Short mmCIF file of C-alpha atoms in Angstrom, two decimals:
data_model
loop_
_atom_site.label_atom_id
_atom_site.label_comp_id
_atom_site.label_asym_id
_atom_site.label_seq_id
_atom_site.Cartn_x
_atom_site.Cartn_y
_atom_site.Cartn_z
CA UNK A 1 0.14 -0.05 0.46
CA UNK A 2 1.27 3.33 -1.41
CA UNK A 3 1.44 6.25 1.74
CA UNK A 4 0.13 9.40 0.99
CA UNK A 5 2.44 12.02 2.75
CA UNK A 6 0.03 14.72 1.68
CA UNK A 7 -2.61 12.97 3.80
CA UNK A 8 -0.51 11.99 6.60
CA UNK A 9 1.28 15.58 6.66
CA UNK A 10 -2.53 17.17 7.16
CA UNK A 11 -3.42 14.26 9.72
CA UNK A 12 -0.25 15.39 12.00
CA UNK A 13 -0.97 18.49 11.87
CA UNK A 14 -4.82 18.77 12.71
CA UNK A 15 -3.53 16.26 15.65
CA UNK A 16 -1.07 18.30 16.80
CA UNK A 17 -2.84 20.99 16.40
CA UNK A 18 -6.13 19.83 18.12
CA UNK A 19 -4.26 18.13 21.00
CA UNK A 20 -2.77 21.79 21.75
CA UNK A 21 -6.10 24.13 21.41
CA UNK A 22 -7.21 22.86 24.38
CA UNK A 23 -4.81 23.99 26.71
CA UNK A 24 -4.61 27.75 25.02
CA UNK A 25 -8.52 28.02 24.89
CA UNK A 26 -8.66 27.55 29.16
CA UNK A 27 -5.76 28.93 30.37
CA UNK A 28 -6.42 32.39 28.23
CA UNK A 29 -9.54 32.77 30.20
CA UNK A 30 -8.61 31.02 33.41
CA UNK A 31 -5.65 33.74 33.46
CA UNK A 32 -7.92 36.55 33.47
CA UNK A 33 -10.04 34.67 36.23
CA UNK A 34 -7.09 34.74 37.93
CA UNK A 35 -5.83 38.50 37.63
CA UNK A 36 -9.95 39.19 38.73
CA UNK A 37 -9.23 36.73 41.54
CA UNK A 38 -6.39 39.01 43.05
CA UNK A 39 -8.00 42.02 42.21
CA UNK A 40 -10.85 40.98 44.54
CA UNK A 41 -8.36 39.63 47.37
CA UNK A 42 -6.21 42.64 46.96
CA UNK A 43 -9.08 45.14 47.40
CA UNK A 44 -11.06 42.95 49.93
CA UNK A 45 -8.56 41.00 51.84
CA UNK A 46 -11.04 38.67 52.21
CA UNK A 47 -9.15 34.77 52.41
CA UNK A 48 -11.38 33.22 49.98
CA UNK A 49 -10.34 35.12 47.16
CA UNK A 50 -6.78 34.29 47.96
CA UNK A 51 -7.18 30.32 48.61
CA UNK A 52 -9.03 30.46 44.68
CA UNK A 53 -6.50 32.30 43.57
CA UNK A 54 -3.94 29.55 44.81
CA UNK A 55 -5.54 26.80 43.46
CA UNK A 56 -6.69 28.21 39.86
CA UNK A 57 -2.87 29.25 39.51
CA UNK A 58 -1.37 25.73 40.17
CA UNK A 59 -4.08 24.51 37.56
CA UNK A 60 -3.31 27.26 35.40
CA UNK A 61 0.61 26.45 35.93
CA UNK A 62 0.47 22.75 34.80
CA UNK A 63 -2.04 24.18 31.99
CA UNK A 64 -0.02 26.47 30.76
CA UNK A 65 3.21 24.26 30.65
CA UNK A 66 1.13 21.43 28.59
CA UNK A 67 0.28 23.92 26.18
CA UNK A 68 3.70 25.18 25.40
CA UNK A 69 5.50 21.38 25.45
CA UNK A 70 2.47 20.59 22.78
CA UNK A 71 2.99 23.70 20.80
CA UNK A 72 6.44 24.50 20.31
CA UNK A 73 6.56 21.50 17.54
CA UNK A 74 4.30 23.21 15.14
CA UNK A 75 6.67 25.35 13.76
CA UNK A 76 9.03 22.83 13.37
CA UNK A 77 6.51 21.36 11.52
CA UNK A 78 6.21 24.02 8.94
CA UNK A 79 9.71 23.29 7.73
CA UNK A 80 9.64 19.48 7.80
CA UNK A 81 6.42 19.10 5.78
CA UNK A 82 5.18 22.12 4.43
CA UNK A 83 8.51 23.78 3.58
CA UNK A 84 6.49 24.83 0.20
CA UNK A 85 3.88 26.88 2.03
CA UNK A 86 6.93 28.35 4.34
CA UNK A 87 9.32 29.26 2.02
CA UNK A 88 6.68 31.28 -0.17
CA UNK A 89 4.63 33.01 2.68
CA UNK A 90 7.91 33.77 4.99
CA UNK A 91 7.62 37.08 4.22
CA UNK A 92 3.77 37.26 6.41
CA UNK A 93 3.96 34.47 8.33
CA UNK A 94 7.86 35.31 9.88
CA UNK A 95 7.50 38.44 10.99
CA UNK A 96 4.28 37.41 12.60
CA UNK A 97 5.35 34.01 14.51
CA UNK A 98 8.07 36.16 15.83
CA UNK A 99 5.91 39.19 17.16
CA UNK A 100 3.81 36.39 19.08
CA UNK A 101 6.93 35.13 20.84
CA UNK A 102 9.23 38.62 21.17
CA UNK A 103 5.61 40.69 22.58
CA UNK A 104 3.66 38.06 24.26
CA UNK A 105 5.89 34.39 24.76
CA UNK A 106 8.43 36.74 27.01
CA UNK A 107 5.94 38.48 28.63
CA UNK A 108 3.82 35.74 29.63
CA UNK A 109 7.38 33.81 30.51
CA UNK A 110 8.64 37.03 32.66
CA UNK A 111 5.58 37.70 34.51
CA UNK A 112 4.47 33.94 35.02
CA UNK A 113 7.62 33.63 37.31
CA UNK A 114 6.65 36.33 39.76
CA UNK A 115 2.82 35.47 39.60
CA UNK A 116 4.21 31.41 40.68
CA UNK A 117 6.88 32.49 43.32
CA UNK A 118 6.18 35.75 44.32
CA UNK A 119 3.17 35.09 46.69
CA UNK A 120 5.17 36.22 50.51
CA UNK A 121 7.89 37.31 48.50
CA UNK A 122 6.70 40.56 46.82
CA UNK A 123 4.49 43.09 47.65
CA UNK A 124 0.85 42.04 47.22
CA UNK A 125 0.36 45.14 44.17
CA UNK A 126 2.95 43.56 42.46
CA UNK A 127 1.62 40.33 42.53
CA UNK A 128 -1.54 41.53 41.31
CA UNK A 129 0.13 43.42 38.22
CA UNK A 130 2.00 40.15 37.56
CA UNK A 131 -1.16 38.12 37.28
CA UNK A 132 -2.66 40.85 35.39
CA UNK A 133 0.55 41.04 32.81
CA UNK A 134 0.09 37.46 32.05
CA UNK A 135 -3.69 38.03 31.16
CA UNK A 136 -2.18 40.09 28.71
CA UNK A 137 0.39 38.40 27.70
CA UNK A 138 -2.82 35.53 26.74
CA UNK A 139 -4.43 37.69 24.89
CA UNK A 140 -1.41 39.37 23.24
CA UNK A 141 -0.31 35.70 21.67
CA UNK A 142 -3.85 35.31 20.08
CA UNK A 143 -4.35 38.66 18.85
CA UNK A 144 -1.22 37.19 16.66
CA UNK A 145 -1.35 33.80 15.98
CA UNK A 146 -5.18 34.14 15.43
CA UNK A 147 -4.38 36.76 12.66
CA UNK A 148 -1.67 34.50 10.98
CA UNK A 149 -4.22 32.02 10.73
CA UNK A 150 -7.32 34.20 9.94
CA UNK A 151 -4.59 35.73 6.91
CA UNK A 152 -5.19 31.59 5.50
CA UNK A 153 -8.51 31.65 5.66
CA UNK A 154 -9.11 35.45 4.13
CA UNK A 155 -5.79 36.78 2.78
CA UNK A 156 -5.62 40.38 1.71
CA UNK A 157 -2.44 42.73 1.44
CA UNK A 158 0.04 40.57 -0.93
CA UNK A 159 0.56 39.78 -4.36
CA UNK A 160 2.43 36.64 -5.46
CA UNK A 161 5.09 37.37 -7.40
CA UNK A 162 7.52 33.80 -8.54
CA UNK A 163 5.68 31.96 -6.15
CA UNK A 164 6.95 34.06 -3.41
CA UNK A 165 3.34 35.74 -1.27
CA UNK A 166 4.95 39.74 -0.92
CA UNK A 167 3.74 41.74 1.53
CA UNK A 168 1.80 44.87 0.23
CA UNK A 169 -0.06 46.39 3.13
CA UNK A 170 0.81 45.05 6.69
CA UNK A 171 -2.47 46.95 8.01
CA UNK A 172 -4.82 44.92 5.45
CA UNK A 173 -2.67 41.59 6.08
CA UNK A 174 -2.81 41.87 9.78
CA UNK A 175 -6.62 42.75 9.96
CA UNK A 176 -7.81 40.39 7.27
CA UNK A 177 -11.32 40.06 6.67
CA UNK A 178 -12.53 37.38 9.41
CA UNK A 179 -9.79 38.25 11.86
CA UNK A 180 -11.80 40.50 13.75
CA UNK A 181 -15.08 37.89 13.85
CA UNK A 182 -12.40 34.94 14.62
CA UNK A 183 -10.34 36.88 17.22
CA UNK A 184 -13.71 37.62 19.22
CA UNK A 185 -15.18 34.00 18.50
CA UNK A 186 -11.88 32.58 20.22
CA UNK A 187 -11.62 34.88 23.18
CA UNK A 188 -15.19 34.60 24.02
CA UNK A 189 -14.80 30.77 23.54
CA UNK A 190 -11.79 30.71 26.39
CA UNK A 191 -14.08 32.53 29.23
CA UNK A 192 -16.84 30.41 28.36
CA UNK A 193 -14.28 27.25 28.58
CA UNK A 194 -12.90 28.61 32.12
CA UNK A 195 -15.87 29.87 33.06
CA UNK A 196 -17.86 26.06 33.02
CA UNK A 197 -14.27 24.52 34.10
CA UNK A 198 -14.16 26.72 37.26
CA UNK A 199 -17.94 26.00 37.59
CA UNK A 200 -17.73 21.77 37.64
CA UNK A 201 -14.75 22.36 40.20
CA UNK A 202 -16.51 24.53 41.95
CA UNK A 203 -19.57 21.93 41.91
CA UNK A 204 -17.79 18.78 43.05
CA UNK A 205 -16.48 20.86 46.01
CA UNK A 206 -19.61 22.02 47.34
CA UNK A 207 -20.93 18.54 46.49
CA UNK A 208 -18.00 17.02 48.88
CA UNK A 209 -18.60 20.16 51.39
CA UNK A 210 -14.98 21.35 50.73
CA UNK A 211 -14.09 25.67 51.30
CA UNK A 212 -17.77 26.32 51.20
CA UNK A 213 -17.44 29.90 51.66
CA UNK A 214 -15.14 30.24 48.60
CA UNK A 215 -16.72 27.57 46.35
CA UNK A 216 -20.19 29.23 46.45
CA UNK A 217 -18.37 32.81 45.57
CA UNK A 218 -16.24 31.00 42.47
CA UNK A 219 -19.76 29.33 41.72
CA UNK A 220 -21.75 32.06 41.51
CA UNK A 221 -19.13 34.79 39.48
CA UNK A 222 -18.85 31.77 37.08
CA UNK A 223 -22.84 31.07 36.43
CA UNK A 224 -23.18 34.97 36.20
CA UNK A 225 -20.57 35.33 33.73
CA UNK A 226 -21.56 32.48 31.30
CA UNK A 227 -25.33 33.79 31.35
CA UNK A 228 -24.27 36.25 29.45
CA UNK A 229 -21.30 34.66 27.37
CA UNK A 230 -22.92 31.72 26.24
CA UNK A 231 -25.91 33.61 24.05
CA UNK A 232 -23.72 36.75 23.36
CA UNK A 233 -21.14 33.63 22.04
CA UNK A 234 -24.20 32.63 19.23
CA UNK A 235 -24.83 36.22 18.04
CA UNK A 236 -20.87 36.48 17.13
CA UNK A 237 -20.89 33.10 15.62
CA UNK A 238 -23.48 34.25 13.39
CA UNK A 239 -21.74 37.66 12.55
CA UNK A 240 -18.63 35.01 11.85
CA UNK A 241 -21.66 32.77 9.49
CA UNK A 242 -22.59 35.94 7.85
CA UNK A 243 -18.34 36.93 6.70
CA UNK A 244 -17.64 33.41 5.92
CA UNK A 245 -20.59 33.91 3.56
CA UNK A 246 -18.65 36.47 1.64
CA UNK A 247 -15.21 35.06 1.57
CA UNK A 248 -15.92 31.66 2.15
CA UNK A 249 -19.25 30.54 -0.05
CA UNK A 250 -18.39 26.98 -0.28
CA UNK A 251 -17.07 26.25 3.25
CA UNK A 252 -20.61 27.95 4.46
CA UNK A 253 -22.55 25.75 1.73
CA UNK A 254 -20.82 22.43 3.12
CA UNK A 255 -21.71 23.60 6.54
CA UNK A 256 -25.07 24.38 5.89
CA UNK A 257 -25.17 20.74 3.30
CA UNK A 258 -26.37 22.83 0.63
CA UNK A 259 -25.37 21.39 -2.72
CA UNK A 260 -27.56 23.66 -4.98
CA UNK A 261 -27.79 27.46 -4.74
CA UNK A 262 -31.49 28.33 -4.19
CA UNK A 263 -33.45 30.73 -2.26
CA UNK A 264 -35.53 30.28 0.98
CA UNK A 265 -32.92 27.12 1.81
CA UNK A 266 -33.80 25.26 5.10
CA UNK A 267 -31.31 24.63 7.87
CA UNK A 268 -30.75 20.82 7.72
CA UNK A 269 -30.84 19.46 11.18
CA UNK A 270 -29.74 15.84 10.06
CA UNK A 271 -28.49 15.14 6.31
CA UNK A 272 -26.47 12.20 5.16
CA UNK A 273 -23.76 14.33 2.76
CA UNK A 274 -23.05 11.69 -0.52
CA UNK A 275 -19.88 13.68 -1.57
CA UNK A 276 -19.54 11.18 -4.49
CA UNK A 277 -23.04 11.68 -5.76
CA UNK A 278 -22.81 15.31 -4.76
CA UNK A 279 -26.26 15.53 -3.26
CA UNK A 280 -27.77 14.49 0.33
CA UNK A 281 -29.37 11.22 0.68
CA UNK A 282 -31.77 12.26 3.51
CA UNK A 283 -32.26 15.35 4.99
CA UNK A 284 -35.04 16.49 7.81
CA UNK A 285 -34.53 20.59 8.14
CA UNK A 286 -36.93 23.56 8.98
CA UNK A 287 -37.97 25.62 6.03
CA UNK A 288 -36.30 28.53 5.50
CA UNK A 289 -34.32 28.99 8.53
CA UNK A 290 -31.16 28.65 6.89
CA UNK A 291 -31.62 31.60 3.96
CA UNK A 292 -33.34 33.24 7.37
CA UNK A 293 -29.96 33.19 9.16
CA UNK A 294 -27.85 33.53 6.70
CA UNK A 295 -29.34 36.45 4.80
CA UNK A 296 -32.20 37.92 7.63
CA UNK A 297 -34.54 37.01 4.37
CA UNK A 298 -37.50 34.34 4.20
CA UNK A 299 -36.26 33.86 0.79
CA UNK A 300 -32.39 35.08 0.13
CA UNK A 301 -30.18 32.84 -1.48
CA UNK A 302 -28.08 30.31 -0.44
CA UNK A 303 -24.79 29.56 -2.26
CA UNK A 304 -23.98 25.94 -2.93
CA UNK A 305 -21.22 23.34 -2.68
CA UNK A 306 -21.88 22.63 -6.28
CA UNK A 307 -20.61 26.56 -7.56
CA UNK A 308 -16.87 24.72 -6.45
CA UNK A 309 -15.59 21.51 -9.10
CA UNK A 310 -15.46 18.73 -7.19
CA UNK A 311 -11.44 18.84 -6.65
CA UNK A 312 -12.06 22.56 -5.18
CA UNK A 313 -14.73 21.16 -2.31
CA UNK A 314 -14.23 20.63 1.36
CA UNK A 315 -15.27 17.20 2.98
CA UNK A 316 -19.18 18.02 3.21
CA UNK A 317 -20.03 15.55 5.48
CA UNK A 318 -17.14 16.31 8.57
CA UNK A 319 -18.03 19.87 7.53
CA UNK A 320 -21.85 19.56 8.04
CA UNK A 321 -21.70 17.36 11.22
CA UNK A 322 -18.69 18.83 13.09
CA UNK A 323 -20.45 22.28 12.87
CA UNK A 324 -23.53 20.82 14.48
CA UNK A 325 -21.89 19.16 16.90
CA UNK A 326 -20.72 22.89 17.99
CA UNK A 327 -23.30 24.20 17.57
CA UNK A 328 -25.32 21.77 19.51
CA UNK A 329 -23.37 21.81 22.25
CA UNK A 330 -23.56 25.93 22.28
CA UNK A 331 -26.96 25.79 22.83
CA UNK A 332 -27.12 23.56 25.57
CA UNK A 333 -24.61 25.73 27.70
CA UNK A 334 -27.10 28.70 26.68
CA UNK A 335 -29.62 26.20 28.26
CA UNK A 336 -27.33 24.87 31.75
CA UNK A 337 -26.49 28.83 32.06
CA UNK A 338 -30.59 29.60 32.38
CA UNK A 339 -31.07 27.03 34.43
CA UNK A 340 -28.86 28.29 37.11
CA UNK A 341 -30.36 31.97 36.90
CA UNK A 342 -33.52 30.19 37.51
CA UNK A 343 -32.12 28.24 40.65
CA UNK A 344 -30.59 31.35 41.93
CA UNK A 345 -33.73 31.61 44.07
CA UNK A 346 -33.12 30.38 47.03
CA UNK A 347 -29.84 29.90 47.06
CA UNK A 348 -30.51 26.18 44.83
CA UNK A 349 -27.85 26.32 42.83
CA UNK A 350 -25.54 25.94 46.03
CA UNK A 351 -28.00 23.11 47.00
CA UNK A 352 -29.35 20.97 43.61
CA UNK A 353 -27.29 17.97 43.57
CA UNK A 354 -28.34 17.40 40.09
CA UNK A 355 -27.55 20.79 38.82
CA UNK A 356 -24.06 20.41 40.41
CA UNK A 357 -23.81 17.48 39.07
CA UNK A 358 -24.92 18.61 35.72
CA UNK A 359 -22.35 21.62 35.69
CA UNK A 360 -19.23 18.82 36.56
CA UNK A 361 -20.62 16.89 33.70
CA UNK A 362 -20.49 20.50 31.63
CA UNK A 363 -16.54 20.91 31.63
CA UNK A 364 -15.87 19.17 28.99
CA UNK A 365 -18.51 19.93 26.81
CA UNK A 366 -16.88 23.65 25.80
CA UNK A 367 -13.81 21.53 24.94
CA UNK A 368 -15.75 19.52 22.49
CA UNK A 369 -17.08 22.15 21.20
CA UNK A 370 -14.09 23.93 20.30
CA UNK A 371 -12.49 21.10 18.98
CA UNK A 372 -15.31 20.82 16.93
CA UNK A 373 -15.14 24.38 15.67
CA UNK A 374 -11.59 23.91 14.35
CA UNK A 375 -12.40 21.16 12.01
CA UNK A 376 -14.93 22.40 11.21
CA UNK A 377 -13.64 26.18 10.48
CA UNK A 378 -10.19 24.14 9.18
CA UNK A 379 -11.68 21.36 6.97
CA UNK A 380 -13.89 23.68 5.17
CA UNK A 381 -10.88 25.35 3.67
CA UNK A 382 -9.72 22.46 1.73
CA UNK A 383 -8.58 21.66 -0.44
CA UNK A 384 -6.81 25.56 0.27
CA UNK A 385 -4.05 26.13 2.60
CA UNK A 386 -4.31 30.02 1.45
CA UNK A 387 -8.06 30.08 0.62
CA UNK A 388 -7.70 30.37 -3.19
CA UNK A 389 -3.82 31.13 -3.50
CA UNK A 390 -2.46 27.88 -2.69
CA UNK A 391 -3.40 24.66 -1.91
CA UNK A 392 -2.24 21.75 0.41
CA UNK A 393 -0.65 19.65 -2.41
CA UNK A 394 1.14 23.03 -3.30
CA UNK A 395 1.75 23.80 0.27
CA UNK A 396 3.59 20.05 0.76
CA UNK A 397 6.99 19.38 1.57
CA UNK A 398 8.26 18.25 -2.11
CA UNK A 399 10.97 15.19 -0.66
CA UNK A 400 8.85 14.17 1.63
CA UNK A 401 7.57 10.57 1.72
CA UNK A 402 4.65 8.69 3.09
CA UNK A 403 6.44 6.59 5.46
CA UNK A 404 8.80 9.40 6.78
CA UNK A 405 5.28 11.61 7.55
CA UNK A 406 3.82 8.22 9.12
CA UNK A 407 6.88 7.90 11.30
CA UNK A 408 6.57 11.14 12.75
CA UNK A 409 3.42 11.12 13.11
CA UNK A 410 2.94 8.13 15.03
CA UNK A 411 5.67 9.53 17.31
CA UNK A 412 3.79 12.16 17.95
CA UNK A 413 0.67 10.15 18.87
CA UNK A 414 3.33 8.29 21.35
CA UNK A 415 4.28 11.00 23.09
CA UNK A 416 1.51 13.55 23.42
CA UNK A 417 -0.23 10.49 24.77
CA UNK A 418 2.74 10.27 27.35
CA UNK A 419 1.93 13.74 28.07
CA UNK A 420 -1.61 14.31 28.62
CA UNK A 421 -1.58 11.23 30.44
CA UNK A 422 1.04 13.22 32.85
CA UNK A 423 -0.42 16.25 32.50
CA UNK A 424 -3.94 14.97 33.41
CA UNK A 425 -3.10 13.12 36.39
CA UNK A 426 -1.05 15.67 37.97
CA UNK A 427 -3.96 18.02 36.88
CA UNK A 428 -6.46 16.15 38.60
CA UNK A 429 -4.28 15.34 41.86
CA UNK A 430 -4.08 19.64 42.18
CA UNK A 431 -8.11 19.69 41.91
CA UNK A 432 -8.54 16.12 44.17
CA UNK A 433 -6.69 18.02 47.11
CA UNK A 434 -6.84 21.59 46.28
CA UNK A 435 -9.58 24.05 48.80
CA UNK A 436 -7.90 21.92 51.72
CA UNK A 437 -7.05 24.81 54.14
CA UNK A 438 -9.56 27.34 55.32
CA UNK A 439 -7.01 29.56 56.97
CA UNK A 440 -5.36 31.44 54.90
CA UNK A 441 -1.19 30.13 54.60
CA UNK A 442 1.17 31.29 56.69
CA UNK A 443 3.54 33.34 54.18
CA UNK A 444 6.66 32.57 53.97
CA UNK A 445 9.41 35.22 55.36
CA UNK A 446 12.89 34.47 53.09
CA UNK A 447 13.19 34.16 49.71
CA UNK A 448 14.44 30.33 49.60
CA UNK A 449 14.10 29.31 46.03
CA UNK A 450 12.21 26.57 44.89
CA UNK A 451 13.33 22.81 45.14
CA UNK A 452 11.54 21.88 42.16
CA UNK A 453 10.34 23.10 38.83
CA UNK A 454 6.90 22.12 39.77
CA UNK A 455 6.71 23.22 43.40
CA UNK A 456 4.47 25.79 43.08
CA UNK A 457 1.98 23.92 41.51
CA UNK A 458 2.46 21.73 44.78
CA UNK A 459 -0.29 20.31 47.48
CA UNK A 460 0.22 20.01 50.95
CA UNK A 461 0.05 16.19 50.69
CA UNK A 462 1.80 15.55 47.69
CA UNK A 463 4.60 13.88 50.12
CA UNK A 464 1.54 12.00 52.11
CA UNK A 465 -1.49 11.48 49.81
CA UNK A 466 -2.93 9.46 52.75
CA UNK A 467 -2.98 12.76 54.59
CA UNK A 468 -5.92 14.28 52.23
CA UNK A 469 -9.16 13.75 52.05
CA UNK A 470 -10.81 10.90 50.14
#
C-alpha cells in the first residue's frame, strides 16, 4: 500500500493542533479569572479569594506548561512537512510568529515566574500586577496567532510574485476580513471554557462540602459570566457566519449541507451528505431557516457546494456534522446557564445535587465544542492552504515520503499520549487535593528558591497523599 505524504502530513498537523488547542483555550480565560481573583483579594482582603487564586494558579501553571510543550513543535512542522508553504509565505508568516514570541511569550514567561513564586516574596500589588500581565500576554499571543491563521482563510494585503507572497499592506494583511470575528469568537470561547471548568470544579467541591464559602463565590461568579457570554457567543458566531458567507461561500455551503444555490433554503437538522453523488441522501430540516439566518430574509439566496468544482470542495460530511456538534453544544451551554439563573432563587444553585452534577459533566463540553469548531473551519478551507491562492498539495514538502510522515505521526501520537496522561494526572491531583485549608496559609518570610520546577503547583499532601481528604 502506497502511503500518501500529503494526507499523513495533514493528519499529523491536525492531531498536533487539536491536542495543543485545548490548552490555550482554557488558559486564556483562566488567566483573566486569576487576575480578577487577585484584584478582589487585594481590594477586600477576604482570604476566600486568595484560596481560590492559589488553587487556580496551580492549575494554570500545569495547563500552561502542557500548552507550551505541545505547541512548540508546530513550528517545526512548517519546515519538515510544509516547506513550500513556509518558503512562499515567509515574508508574512515569519514576522507574525516572531511578534508572538517577542511580545507575548516573553511577557508571559517573565511575569508567570513572579505569579507562581512571588506570593509572600513581593508586595501584594506587584503580585496582582504580575497576574494582570500574564492575562494580557495570553491575549497578545491570541492576537498574533489568530491573525496569521485568519489570513490563511481570508488572505489580504499581499501579492504573489514568482510563487512568493509579498506584503503590500501590513494593515490589510494583519487585520484581514475574517480576523475580527475569529478573534472575538475565540476570546468568548476561552472565557466560556474557563467558566465551565471552574464552575464544574466548584460544584464538585460543594458536593463534598469542601471550603463552601470560597466555592459558592466561585460558582456564582462563573454562572453570572456564562449567563452573559453563552448567548453573546451565539451572536458573534452568527456574525462570523455572515463573514464566511461573503468570503468563503463553499465552506458555508458545506456547513449547511446545501448542494445547489437556492432561495428559501432550509436549515438541515439531519442529513447524510454523499460527496460522490454530489447530493444528500436524507434530509430533515426547518424550511427557510438557513436563508433567514444567513441573509435575514425568508427567500434569501444561499450558495451551493456545486458552485465549486469537485476538486475544490471540502469534505462535506465532516464539515456538516462538526458544525452541528459545535452549535448543539453551544445551545446546551446556554440552556444550562439559564437553568442556573432560575435556580438562583433561594440559593438552589448551591444545593441542587442534580444541577451541581450537571455542571461537573458540562466542564468538558466547551473543549469538545472548540475542537468541533476548529475542525469545521480548518476542514472547510480544504483543499486550500491559503484560500484561493495555494492548495495543500502545493504547500507540502516535495521530498517528503509517506513512510517519513507516518513515522513522525506515530511518534507524535506516542509522545503526546504520555504528555496528556502525565499532565491530566497532575491536574486531577491538584484539583483533588485543592482547597483543603480554610484558613489563610502562612506566608513565607524568606526568599528561599523552589526546590523543584513544579514546586509552585504542589499541594500540601504531595508527600503523603494518605493525609488528604478522599
